Short mmCIF file of C-alpha atoms (C1' of nucleotides) in Angstrom, two decimals:
data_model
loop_
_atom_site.label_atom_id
_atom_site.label_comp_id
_atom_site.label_asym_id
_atom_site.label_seq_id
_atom_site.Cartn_x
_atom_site.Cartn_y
_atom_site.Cartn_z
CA UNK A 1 0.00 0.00 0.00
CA UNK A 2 1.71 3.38 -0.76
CA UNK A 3 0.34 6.45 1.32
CA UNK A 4 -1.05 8.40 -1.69
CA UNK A 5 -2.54 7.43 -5.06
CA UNK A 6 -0.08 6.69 -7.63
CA UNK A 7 0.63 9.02 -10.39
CA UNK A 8 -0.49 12.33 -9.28
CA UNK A 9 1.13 13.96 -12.45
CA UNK A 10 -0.84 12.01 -14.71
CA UNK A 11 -4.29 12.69 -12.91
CA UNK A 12 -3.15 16.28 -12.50
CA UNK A 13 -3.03 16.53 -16.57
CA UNK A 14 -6.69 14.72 -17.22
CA UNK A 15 -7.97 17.14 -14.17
CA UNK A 16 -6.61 20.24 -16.34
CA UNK A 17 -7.56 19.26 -19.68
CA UNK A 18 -11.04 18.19 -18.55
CA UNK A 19 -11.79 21.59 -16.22
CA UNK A 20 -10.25 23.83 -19.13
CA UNK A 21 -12.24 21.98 -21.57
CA UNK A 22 -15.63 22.30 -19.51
CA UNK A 23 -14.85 26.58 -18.88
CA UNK A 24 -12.24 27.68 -20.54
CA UNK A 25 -8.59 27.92 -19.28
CA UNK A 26 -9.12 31.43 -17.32
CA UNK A 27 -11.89 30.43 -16.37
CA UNK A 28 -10.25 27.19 -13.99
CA UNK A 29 -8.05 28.05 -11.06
CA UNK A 30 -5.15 25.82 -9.97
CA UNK A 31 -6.88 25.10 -6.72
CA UNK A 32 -10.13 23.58 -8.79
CA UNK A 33 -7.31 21.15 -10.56
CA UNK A 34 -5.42 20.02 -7.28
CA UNK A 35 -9.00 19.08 -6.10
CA UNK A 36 -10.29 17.49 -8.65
CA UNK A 37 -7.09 15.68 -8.77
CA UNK A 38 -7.17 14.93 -5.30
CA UNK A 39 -4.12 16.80 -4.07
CA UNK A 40 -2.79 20.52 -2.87
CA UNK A 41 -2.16 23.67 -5.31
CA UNK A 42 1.40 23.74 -3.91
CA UNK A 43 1.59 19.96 -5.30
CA UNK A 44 0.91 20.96 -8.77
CA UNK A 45 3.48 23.90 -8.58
CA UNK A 46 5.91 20.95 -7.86
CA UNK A 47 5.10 18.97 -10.96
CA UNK A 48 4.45 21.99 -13.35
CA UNK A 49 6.45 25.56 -13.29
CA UNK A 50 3.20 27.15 -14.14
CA UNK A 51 -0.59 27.01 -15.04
CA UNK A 52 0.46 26.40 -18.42
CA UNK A 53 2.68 24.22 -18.45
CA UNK A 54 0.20 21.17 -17.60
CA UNK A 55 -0.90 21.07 -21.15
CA UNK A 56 2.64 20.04 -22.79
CA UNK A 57 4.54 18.17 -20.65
CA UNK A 58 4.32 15.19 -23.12
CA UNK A 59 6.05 18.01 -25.58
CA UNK A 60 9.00 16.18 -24.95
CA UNK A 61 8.55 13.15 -26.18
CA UNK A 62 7.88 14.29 -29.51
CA UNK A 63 11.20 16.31 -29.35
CA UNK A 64 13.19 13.58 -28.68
CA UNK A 65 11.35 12.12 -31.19
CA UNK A 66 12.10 14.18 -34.10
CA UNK A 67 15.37 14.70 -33.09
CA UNK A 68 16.56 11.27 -33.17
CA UNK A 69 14.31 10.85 -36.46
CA UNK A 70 16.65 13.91 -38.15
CA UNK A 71 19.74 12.45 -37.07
CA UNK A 72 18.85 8.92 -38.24
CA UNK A 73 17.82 9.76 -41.87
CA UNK A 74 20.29 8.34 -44.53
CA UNK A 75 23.71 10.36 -45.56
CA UNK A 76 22.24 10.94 -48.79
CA UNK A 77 19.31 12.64 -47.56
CA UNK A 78 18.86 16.94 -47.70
CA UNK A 79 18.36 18.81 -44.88
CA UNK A 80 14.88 19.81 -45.63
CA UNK A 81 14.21 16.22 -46.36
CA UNK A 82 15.54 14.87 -43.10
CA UNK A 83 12.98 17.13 -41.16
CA UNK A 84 10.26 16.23 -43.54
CA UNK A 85 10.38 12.56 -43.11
CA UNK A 86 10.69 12.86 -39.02
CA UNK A 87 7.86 15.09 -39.19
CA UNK A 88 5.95 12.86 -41.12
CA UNK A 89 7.04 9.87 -38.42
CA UNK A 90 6.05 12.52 -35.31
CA UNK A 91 2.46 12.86 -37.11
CA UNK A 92 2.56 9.26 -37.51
CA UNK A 93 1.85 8.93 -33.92
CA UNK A 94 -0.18 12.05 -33.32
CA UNK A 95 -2.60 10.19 -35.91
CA UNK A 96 -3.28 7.56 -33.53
CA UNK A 97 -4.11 9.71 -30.99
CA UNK A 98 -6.72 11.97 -32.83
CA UNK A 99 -9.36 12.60 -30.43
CA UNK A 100 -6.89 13.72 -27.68
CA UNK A 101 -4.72 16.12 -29.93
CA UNK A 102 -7.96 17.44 -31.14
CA UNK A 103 -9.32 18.49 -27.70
CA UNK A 104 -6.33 19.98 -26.43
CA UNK A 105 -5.79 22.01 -29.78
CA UNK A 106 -9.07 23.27 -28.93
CA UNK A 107 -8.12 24.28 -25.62
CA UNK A 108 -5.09 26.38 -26.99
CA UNK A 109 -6.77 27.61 -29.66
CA UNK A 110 -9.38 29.62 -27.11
CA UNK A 111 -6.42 31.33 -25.24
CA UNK A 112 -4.04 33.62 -26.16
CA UNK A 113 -1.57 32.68 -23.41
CA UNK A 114 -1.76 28.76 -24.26
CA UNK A 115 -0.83 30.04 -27.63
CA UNK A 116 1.94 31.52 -27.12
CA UNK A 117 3.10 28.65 -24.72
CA UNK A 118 2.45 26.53 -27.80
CA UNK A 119 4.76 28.48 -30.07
CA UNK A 120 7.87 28.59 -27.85
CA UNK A 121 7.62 24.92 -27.31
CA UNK A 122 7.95 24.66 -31.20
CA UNK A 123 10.00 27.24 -31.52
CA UNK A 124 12.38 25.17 -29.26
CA UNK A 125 11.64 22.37 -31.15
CA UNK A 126 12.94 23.76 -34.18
CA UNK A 127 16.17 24.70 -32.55
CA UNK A 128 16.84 21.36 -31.50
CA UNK A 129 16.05 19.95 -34.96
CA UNK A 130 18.50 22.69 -36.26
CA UNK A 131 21.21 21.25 -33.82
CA UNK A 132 20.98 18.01 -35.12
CA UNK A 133 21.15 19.03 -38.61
CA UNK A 134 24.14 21.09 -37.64
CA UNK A 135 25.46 17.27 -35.80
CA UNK A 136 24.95 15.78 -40.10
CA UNK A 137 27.26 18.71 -41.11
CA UNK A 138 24.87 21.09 -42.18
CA UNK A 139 25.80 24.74 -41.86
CA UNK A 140 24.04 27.95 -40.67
CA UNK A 141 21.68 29.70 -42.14
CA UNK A 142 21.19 26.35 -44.12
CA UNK A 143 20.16 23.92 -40.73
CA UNK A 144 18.31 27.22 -39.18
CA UNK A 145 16.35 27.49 -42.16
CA UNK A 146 14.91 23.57 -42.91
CA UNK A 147 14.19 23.40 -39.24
CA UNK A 148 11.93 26.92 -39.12
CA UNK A 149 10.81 25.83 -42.12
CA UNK A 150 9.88 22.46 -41.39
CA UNK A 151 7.84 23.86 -38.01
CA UNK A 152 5.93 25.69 -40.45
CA UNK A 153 5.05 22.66 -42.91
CA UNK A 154 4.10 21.33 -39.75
CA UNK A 155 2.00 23.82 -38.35
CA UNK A 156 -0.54 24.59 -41.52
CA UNK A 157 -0.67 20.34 -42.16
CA UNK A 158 -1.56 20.59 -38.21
CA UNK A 159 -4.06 23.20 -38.73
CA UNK A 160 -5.61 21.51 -41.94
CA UNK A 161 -5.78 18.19 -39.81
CA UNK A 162 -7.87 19.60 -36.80
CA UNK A 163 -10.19 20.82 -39.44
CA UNK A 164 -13.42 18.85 -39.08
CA UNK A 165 -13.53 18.76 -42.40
CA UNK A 166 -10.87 17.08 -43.65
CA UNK A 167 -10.13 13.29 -43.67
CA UNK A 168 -7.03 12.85 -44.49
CA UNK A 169 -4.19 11.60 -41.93
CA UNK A 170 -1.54 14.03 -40.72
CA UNK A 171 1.38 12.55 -42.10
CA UNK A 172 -0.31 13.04 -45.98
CA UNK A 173 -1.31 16.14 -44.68
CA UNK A 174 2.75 16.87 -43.69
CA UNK A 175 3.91 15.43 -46.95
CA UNK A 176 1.74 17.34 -49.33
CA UNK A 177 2.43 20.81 -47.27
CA UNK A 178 6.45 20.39 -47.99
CA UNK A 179 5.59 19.80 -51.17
CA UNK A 180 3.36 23.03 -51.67
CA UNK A 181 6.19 25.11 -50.26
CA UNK A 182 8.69 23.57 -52.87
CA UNK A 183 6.55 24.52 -55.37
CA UNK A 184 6.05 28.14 -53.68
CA UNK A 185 9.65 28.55 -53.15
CA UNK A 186 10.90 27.61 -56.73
CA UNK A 187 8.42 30.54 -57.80
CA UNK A 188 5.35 28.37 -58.54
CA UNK B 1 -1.41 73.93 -19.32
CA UNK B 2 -2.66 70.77 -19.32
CA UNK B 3 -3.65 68.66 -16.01
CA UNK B 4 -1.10 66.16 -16.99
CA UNK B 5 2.13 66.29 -18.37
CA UNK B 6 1.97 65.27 -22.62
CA UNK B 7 2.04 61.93 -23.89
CA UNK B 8 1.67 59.20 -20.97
CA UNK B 9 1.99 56.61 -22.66
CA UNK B 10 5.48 57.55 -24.68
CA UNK B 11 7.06 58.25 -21.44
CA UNK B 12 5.73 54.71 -20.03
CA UNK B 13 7.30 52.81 -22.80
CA UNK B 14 10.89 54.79 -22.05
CA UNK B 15 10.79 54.35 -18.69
CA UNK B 16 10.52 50.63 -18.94
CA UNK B 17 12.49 50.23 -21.49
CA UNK B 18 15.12 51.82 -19.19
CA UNK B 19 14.05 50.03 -16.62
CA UNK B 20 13.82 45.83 -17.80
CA UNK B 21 17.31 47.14 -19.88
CA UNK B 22 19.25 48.01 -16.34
CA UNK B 23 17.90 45.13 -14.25
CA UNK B 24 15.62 43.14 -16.29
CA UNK B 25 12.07 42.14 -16.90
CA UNK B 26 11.91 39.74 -14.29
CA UNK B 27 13.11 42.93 -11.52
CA UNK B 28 10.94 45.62 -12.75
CA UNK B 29 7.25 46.46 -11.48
CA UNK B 30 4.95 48.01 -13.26
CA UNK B 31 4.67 50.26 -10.22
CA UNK B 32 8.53 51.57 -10.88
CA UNK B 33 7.66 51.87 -14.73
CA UNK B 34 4.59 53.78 -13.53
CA UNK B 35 6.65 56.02 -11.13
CA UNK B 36 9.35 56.47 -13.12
CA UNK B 37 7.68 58.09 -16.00
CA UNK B 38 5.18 60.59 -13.17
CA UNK B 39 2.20 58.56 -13.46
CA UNK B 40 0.57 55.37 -11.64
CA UNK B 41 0.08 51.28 -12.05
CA UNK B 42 -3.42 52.02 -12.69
CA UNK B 43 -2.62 53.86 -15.39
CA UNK B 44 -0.10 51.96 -17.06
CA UNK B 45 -3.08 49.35 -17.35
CA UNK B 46 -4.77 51.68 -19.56
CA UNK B 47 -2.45 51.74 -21.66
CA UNK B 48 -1.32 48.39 -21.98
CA UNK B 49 -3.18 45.03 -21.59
CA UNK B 50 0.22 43.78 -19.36
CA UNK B 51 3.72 43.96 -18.51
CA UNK B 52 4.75 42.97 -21.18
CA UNK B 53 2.65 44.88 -24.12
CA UNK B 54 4.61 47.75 -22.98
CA UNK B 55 7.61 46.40 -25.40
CA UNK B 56 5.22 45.97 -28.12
CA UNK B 57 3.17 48.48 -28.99
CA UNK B 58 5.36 49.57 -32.02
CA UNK B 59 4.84 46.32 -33.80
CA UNK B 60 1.35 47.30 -35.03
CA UNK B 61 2.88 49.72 -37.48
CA UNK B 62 5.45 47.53 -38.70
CA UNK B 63 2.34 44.94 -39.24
CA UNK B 64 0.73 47.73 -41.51
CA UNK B 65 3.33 48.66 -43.46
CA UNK B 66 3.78 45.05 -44.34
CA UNK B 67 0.61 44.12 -45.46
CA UNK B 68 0.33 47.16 -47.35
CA UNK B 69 3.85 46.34 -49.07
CA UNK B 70 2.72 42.70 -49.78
CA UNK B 71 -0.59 44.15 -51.69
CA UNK B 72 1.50 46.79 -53.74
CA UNK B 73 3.90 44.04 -55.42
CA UNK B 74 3.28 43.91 -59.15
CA UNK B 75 0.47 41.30 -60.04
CA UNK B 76 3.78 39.02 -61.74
CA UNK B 77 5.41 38.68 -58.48
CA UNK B 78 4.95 35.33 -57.00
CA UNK B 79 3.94 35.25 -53.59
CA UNK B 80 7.19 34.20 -51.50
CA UNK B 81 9.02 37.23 -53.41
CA UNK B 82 6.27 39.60 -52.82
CA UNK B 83 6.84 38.72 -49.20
CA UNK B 84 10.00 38.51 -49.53
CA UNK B 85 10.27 42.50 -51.22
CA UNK B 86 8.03 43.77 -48.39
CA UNK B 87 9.99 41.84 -45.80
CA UNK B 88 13.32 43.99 -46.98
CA UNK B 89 11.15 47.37 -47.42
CA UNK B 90 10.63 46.63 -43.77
CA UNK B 91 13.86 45.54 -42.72
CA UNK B 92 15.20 48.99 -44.06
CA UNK B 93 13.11 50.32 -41.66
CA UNK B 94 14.43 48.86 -38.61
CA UNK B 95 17.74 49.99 -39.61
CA UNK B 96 17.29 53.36 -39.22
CA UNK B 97 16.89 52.37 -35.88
CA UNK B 98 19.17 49.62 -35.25
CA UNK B 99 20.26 50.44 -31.77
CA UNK B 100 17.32 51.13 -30.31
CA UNK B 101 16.23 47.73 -32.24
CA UNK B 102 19.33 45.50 -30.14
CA UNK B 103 18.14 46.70 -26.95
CA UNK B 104 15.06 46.19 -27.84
CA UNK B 105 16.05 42.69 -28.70
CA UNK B 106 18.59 42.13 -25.83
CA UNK B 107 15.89 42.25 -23.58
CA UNK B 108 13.59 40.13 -25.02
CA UNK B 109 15.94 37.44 -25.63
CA UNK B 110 16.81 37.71 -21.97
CA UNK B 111 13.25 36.32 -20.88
CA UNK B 112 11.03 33.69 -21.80
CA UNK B 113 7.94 35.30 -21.55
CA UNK B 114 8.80 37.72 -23.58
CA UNK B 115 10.25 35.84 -25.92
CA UNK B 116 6.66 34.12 -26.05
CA UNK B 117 5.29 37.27 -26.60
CA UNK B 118 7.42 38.23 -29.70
CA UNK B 119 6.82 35.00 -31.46
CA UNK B 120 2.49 35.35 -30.96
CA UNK B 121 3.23 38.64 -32.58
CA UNK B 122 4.78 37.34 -35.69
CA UNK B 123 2.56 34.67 -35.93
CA UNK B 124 -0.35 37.17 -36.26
CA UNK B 125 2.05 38.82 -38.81
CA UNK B 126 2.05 36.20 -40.84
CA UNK B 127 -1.85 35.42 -40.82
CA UNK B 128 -1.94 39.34 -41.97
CA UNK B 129 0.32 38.62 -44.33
CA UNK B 130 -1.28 35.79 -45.43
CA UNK B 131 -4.77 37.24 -45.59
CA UNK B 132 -3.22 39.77 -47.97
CA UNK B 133 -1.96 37.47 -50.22
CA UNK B 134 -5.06 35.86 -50.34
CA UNK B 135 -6.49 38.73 -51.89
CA UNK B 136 -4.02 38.84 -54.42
CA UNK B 137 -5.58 35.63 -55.38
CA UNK B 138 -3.50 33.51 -54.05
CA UNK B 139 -4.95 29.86 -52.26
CA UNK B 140 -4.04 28.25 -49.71
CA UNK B 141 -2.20 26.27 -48.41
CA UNK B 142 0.40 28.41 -50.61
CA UNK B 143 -0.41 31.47 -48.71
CA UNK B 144 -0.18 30.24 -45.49
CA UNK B 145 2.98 28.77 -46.28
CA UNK B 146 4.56 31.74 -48.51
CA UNK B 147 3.72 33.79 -45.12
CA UNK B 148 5.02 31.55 -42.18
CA UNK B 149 8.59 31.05 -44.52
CA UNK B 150 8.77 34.53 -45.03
CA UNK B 151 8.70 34.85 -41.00
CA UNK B 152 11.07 32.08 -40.65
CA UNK B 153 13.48 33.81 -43.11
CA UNK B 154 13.14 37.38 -41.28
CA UNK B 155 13.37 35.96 -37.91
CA UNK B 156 16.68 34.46 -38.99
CA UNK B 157 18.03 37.30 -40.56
CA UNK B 158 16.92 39.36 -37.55
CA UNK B 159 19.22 37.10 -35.46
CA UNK B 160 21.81 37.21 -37.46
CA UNK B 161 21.76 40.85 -37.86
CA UNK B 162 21.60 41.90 -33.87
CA UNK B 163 24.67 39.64 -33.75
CA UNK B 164 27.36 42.36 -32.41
CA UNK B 165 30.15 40.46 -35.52
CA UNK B 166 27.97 40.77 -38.45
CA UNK B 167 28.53 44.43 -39.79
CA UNK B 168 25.87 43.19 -43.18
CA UNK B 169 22.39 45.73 -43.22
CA UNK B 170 19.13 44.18 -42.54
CA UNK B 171 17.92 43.67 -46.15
CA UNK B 172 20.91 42.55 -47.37
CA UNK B 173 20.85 39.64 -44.81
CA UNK B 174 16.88 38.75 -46.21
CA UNK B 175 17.59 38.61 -49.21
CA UNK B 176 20.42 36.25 -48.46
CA UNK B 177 18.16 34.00 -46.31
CA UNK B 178 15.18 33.79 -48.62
CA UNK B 179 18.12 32.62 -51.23
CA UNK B 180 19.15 30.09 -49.09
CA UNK B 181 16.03 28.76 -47.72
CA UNK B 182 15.03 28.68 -52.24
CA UNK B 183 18.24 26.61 -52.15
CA UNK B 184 17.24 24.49 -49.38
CA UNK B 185 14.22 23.60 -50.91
CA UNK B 186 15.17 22.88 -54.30
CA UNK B 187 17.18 20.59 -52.84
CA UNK B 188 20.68 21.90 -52.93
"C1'" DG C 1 2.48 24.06 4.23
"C1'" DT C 2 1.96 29.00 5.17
"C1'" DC C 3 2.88 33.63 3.82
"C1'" DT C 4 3.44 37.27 0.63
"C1'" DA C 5 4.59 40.13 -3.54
"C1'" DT C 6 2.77 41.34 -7.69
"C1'" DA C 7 -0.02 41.02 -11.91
"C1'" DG C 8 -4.15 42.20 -13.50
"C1'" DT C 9 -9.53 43.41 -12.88
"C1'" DC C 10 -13.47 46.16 -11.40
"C1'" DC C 11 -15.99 49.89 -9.75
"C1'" DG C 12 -15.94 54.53 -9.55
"C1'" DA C 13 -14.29 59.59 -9.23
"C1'" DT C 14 -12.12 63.69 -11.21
"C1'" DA C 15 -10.42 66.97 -14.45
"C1'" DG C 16 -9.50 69.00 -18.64
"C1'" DA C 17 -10.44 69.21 -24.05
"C1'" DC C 18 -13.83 69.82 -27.50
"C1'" DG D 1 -22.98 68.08 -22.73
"C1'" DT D 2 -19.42 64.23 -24.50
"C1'" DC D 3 -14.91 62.28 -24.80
"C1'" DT D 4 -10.60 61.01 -23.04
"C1'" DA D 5 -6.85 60.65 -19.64
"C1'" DT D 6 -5.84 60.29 -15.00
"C1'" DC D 7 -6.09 58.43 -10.16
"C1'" DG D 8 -7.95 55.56 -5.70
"C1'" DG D 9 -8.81 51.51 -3.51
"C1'" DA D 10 -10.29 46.90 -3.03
"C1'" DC D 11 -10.04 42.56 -4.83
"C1'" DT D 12 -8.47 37.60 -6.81
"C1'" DA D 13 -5.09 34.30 -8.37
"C1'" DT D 14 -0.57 33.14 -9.69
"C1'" DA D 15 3.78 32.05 -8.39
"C1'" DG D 16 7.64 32.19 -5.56
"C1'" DA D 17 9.69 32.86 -0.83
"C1'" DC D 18 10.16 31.23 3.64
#
DNA sequence: GTCTATAGTCCGATAGAC
DNA sequence: GTCTATCGGACTATAGAC
């Protein structure tokens, strides 16, 4: 018997993303969470640096992720294709977990702050994915440049997937959006 | 005479420019910003929606001046050069003002919420900037995409240019990274 | 686990410009 | 009179200090 339930983390995250689901993110207070959790505000200050910062603690997964996806593509492959296919590999596994990315992209989406929490987690991302195109031997602004760029393929296939809309599966969705910036970018 | 001494809200944005520059964002109230420039945290409120806002009030007419570039590019142009032309119109801009623009930028980089801040900003640049290229008749996701590289590329050369070694102007360094990121994705 | 500083909101009051 | 800029004080919640 251990003294407390396990994995107060994990019901700490299903708390948040079911209370900022139901009213909104300002609309919750940390101290609603805790409780519906079953634990103290100054617990879920431990676990997460801020109110925010519940929503993307599985962030890092997906970095290591695509990192180690970048740095295993073949020799042969370009820079901008290296990010492509680990993107396409990272939405590979978003896929399979539709429902969930869909409800907490709705929960951003409503806030301004969760927003911008949202882009410096990729914009972090796509400083790590420039570091390990740097590790194949790419130089700057070259490495800079396919990662940035990359995020962005990412981002509108990401958008164009949480559309109700649309059918098709993320990594297509990733594929054809490199694609359409080829064509833009060789003046299409 | 007035009640009030002129222009508030000027003298806010000094005084805490002044004041996150000496000891940082992190250090600074918006009580000392407030007293520093005669009036109170009340009114500082008025002005802007937070602590931060205070840094970016300018943006909005850089935002303008962009969109209005990106509709005023001959009908030829295609729509990563007609970014990329207003991008550099822009850029020529900021370096009229370039050391007002480091500090500026010194003090962002030196914080993470502000940092956050900076990058919501030019993400709502680039939905402006793809809204106007959407009434040049352009569809997406081309537009979307032609907008969010054109970010990537100035937010690169932006870096590269507040970098204390690099003597190169602003536009100069756009144009270079919009070459290399057409490089990049023609697969060089 | 308690205490506290500070961000940010809300209601209202006041004073000058037009 | 209307509009806009200022100030006062009380209030909540976040987040960090102790």
């Amino acid at each position: 018997m251990t003294r407390w339930e396990p994995n107060g983390r994990g019901r700490l995250e299903l708390a948040a993303l079911a209370l900022y689901g139901e009213r909104g993110f300002e609309n919750t207070t940390v101290a609603e969470i805790a409780a519906l959790a079953g634990l103290t505000e100054r617990t879920f200050f431990r676990h997460f640096a801020d109110k925010r910062e519940v929503l993307f603690s599985g962030a890092d997964a997906l970095h290591e992720l695509l990192v180690s996806n970048v740095a295993a593509a073949p020799d042969s492959t370009g820079p901008i294709d290296a990010v492509g296919a680990a993107l396409e590999a990272a939405g590979g596994l978003l896929q399979e977990r539709r429902e969930y990315a869909r409800r907490r992209a709705a929960i951003i989406a409503a806030n301004a702050e969760l927003r911008e929490r949202e882009l410096i987690k990729l914009a972090s991302l796509a400083s790590a994915i420039a570091d390990a195109l740097r590790r194949r031997g790419i130089a700057d602004p070259a490495a800079s440049l396919s990662a940035e760029a990359g995020i962005a393929v990412f981002r509108i296939a990401f958008e164009r997937w949480v559309d109700e809309t649309n059918q098709r599966d993320l990594p297509e969705l990733i594929r054809d959006s490199l694609d359409e910036l080829k064509a833009v970018t060789a003046g299409k």
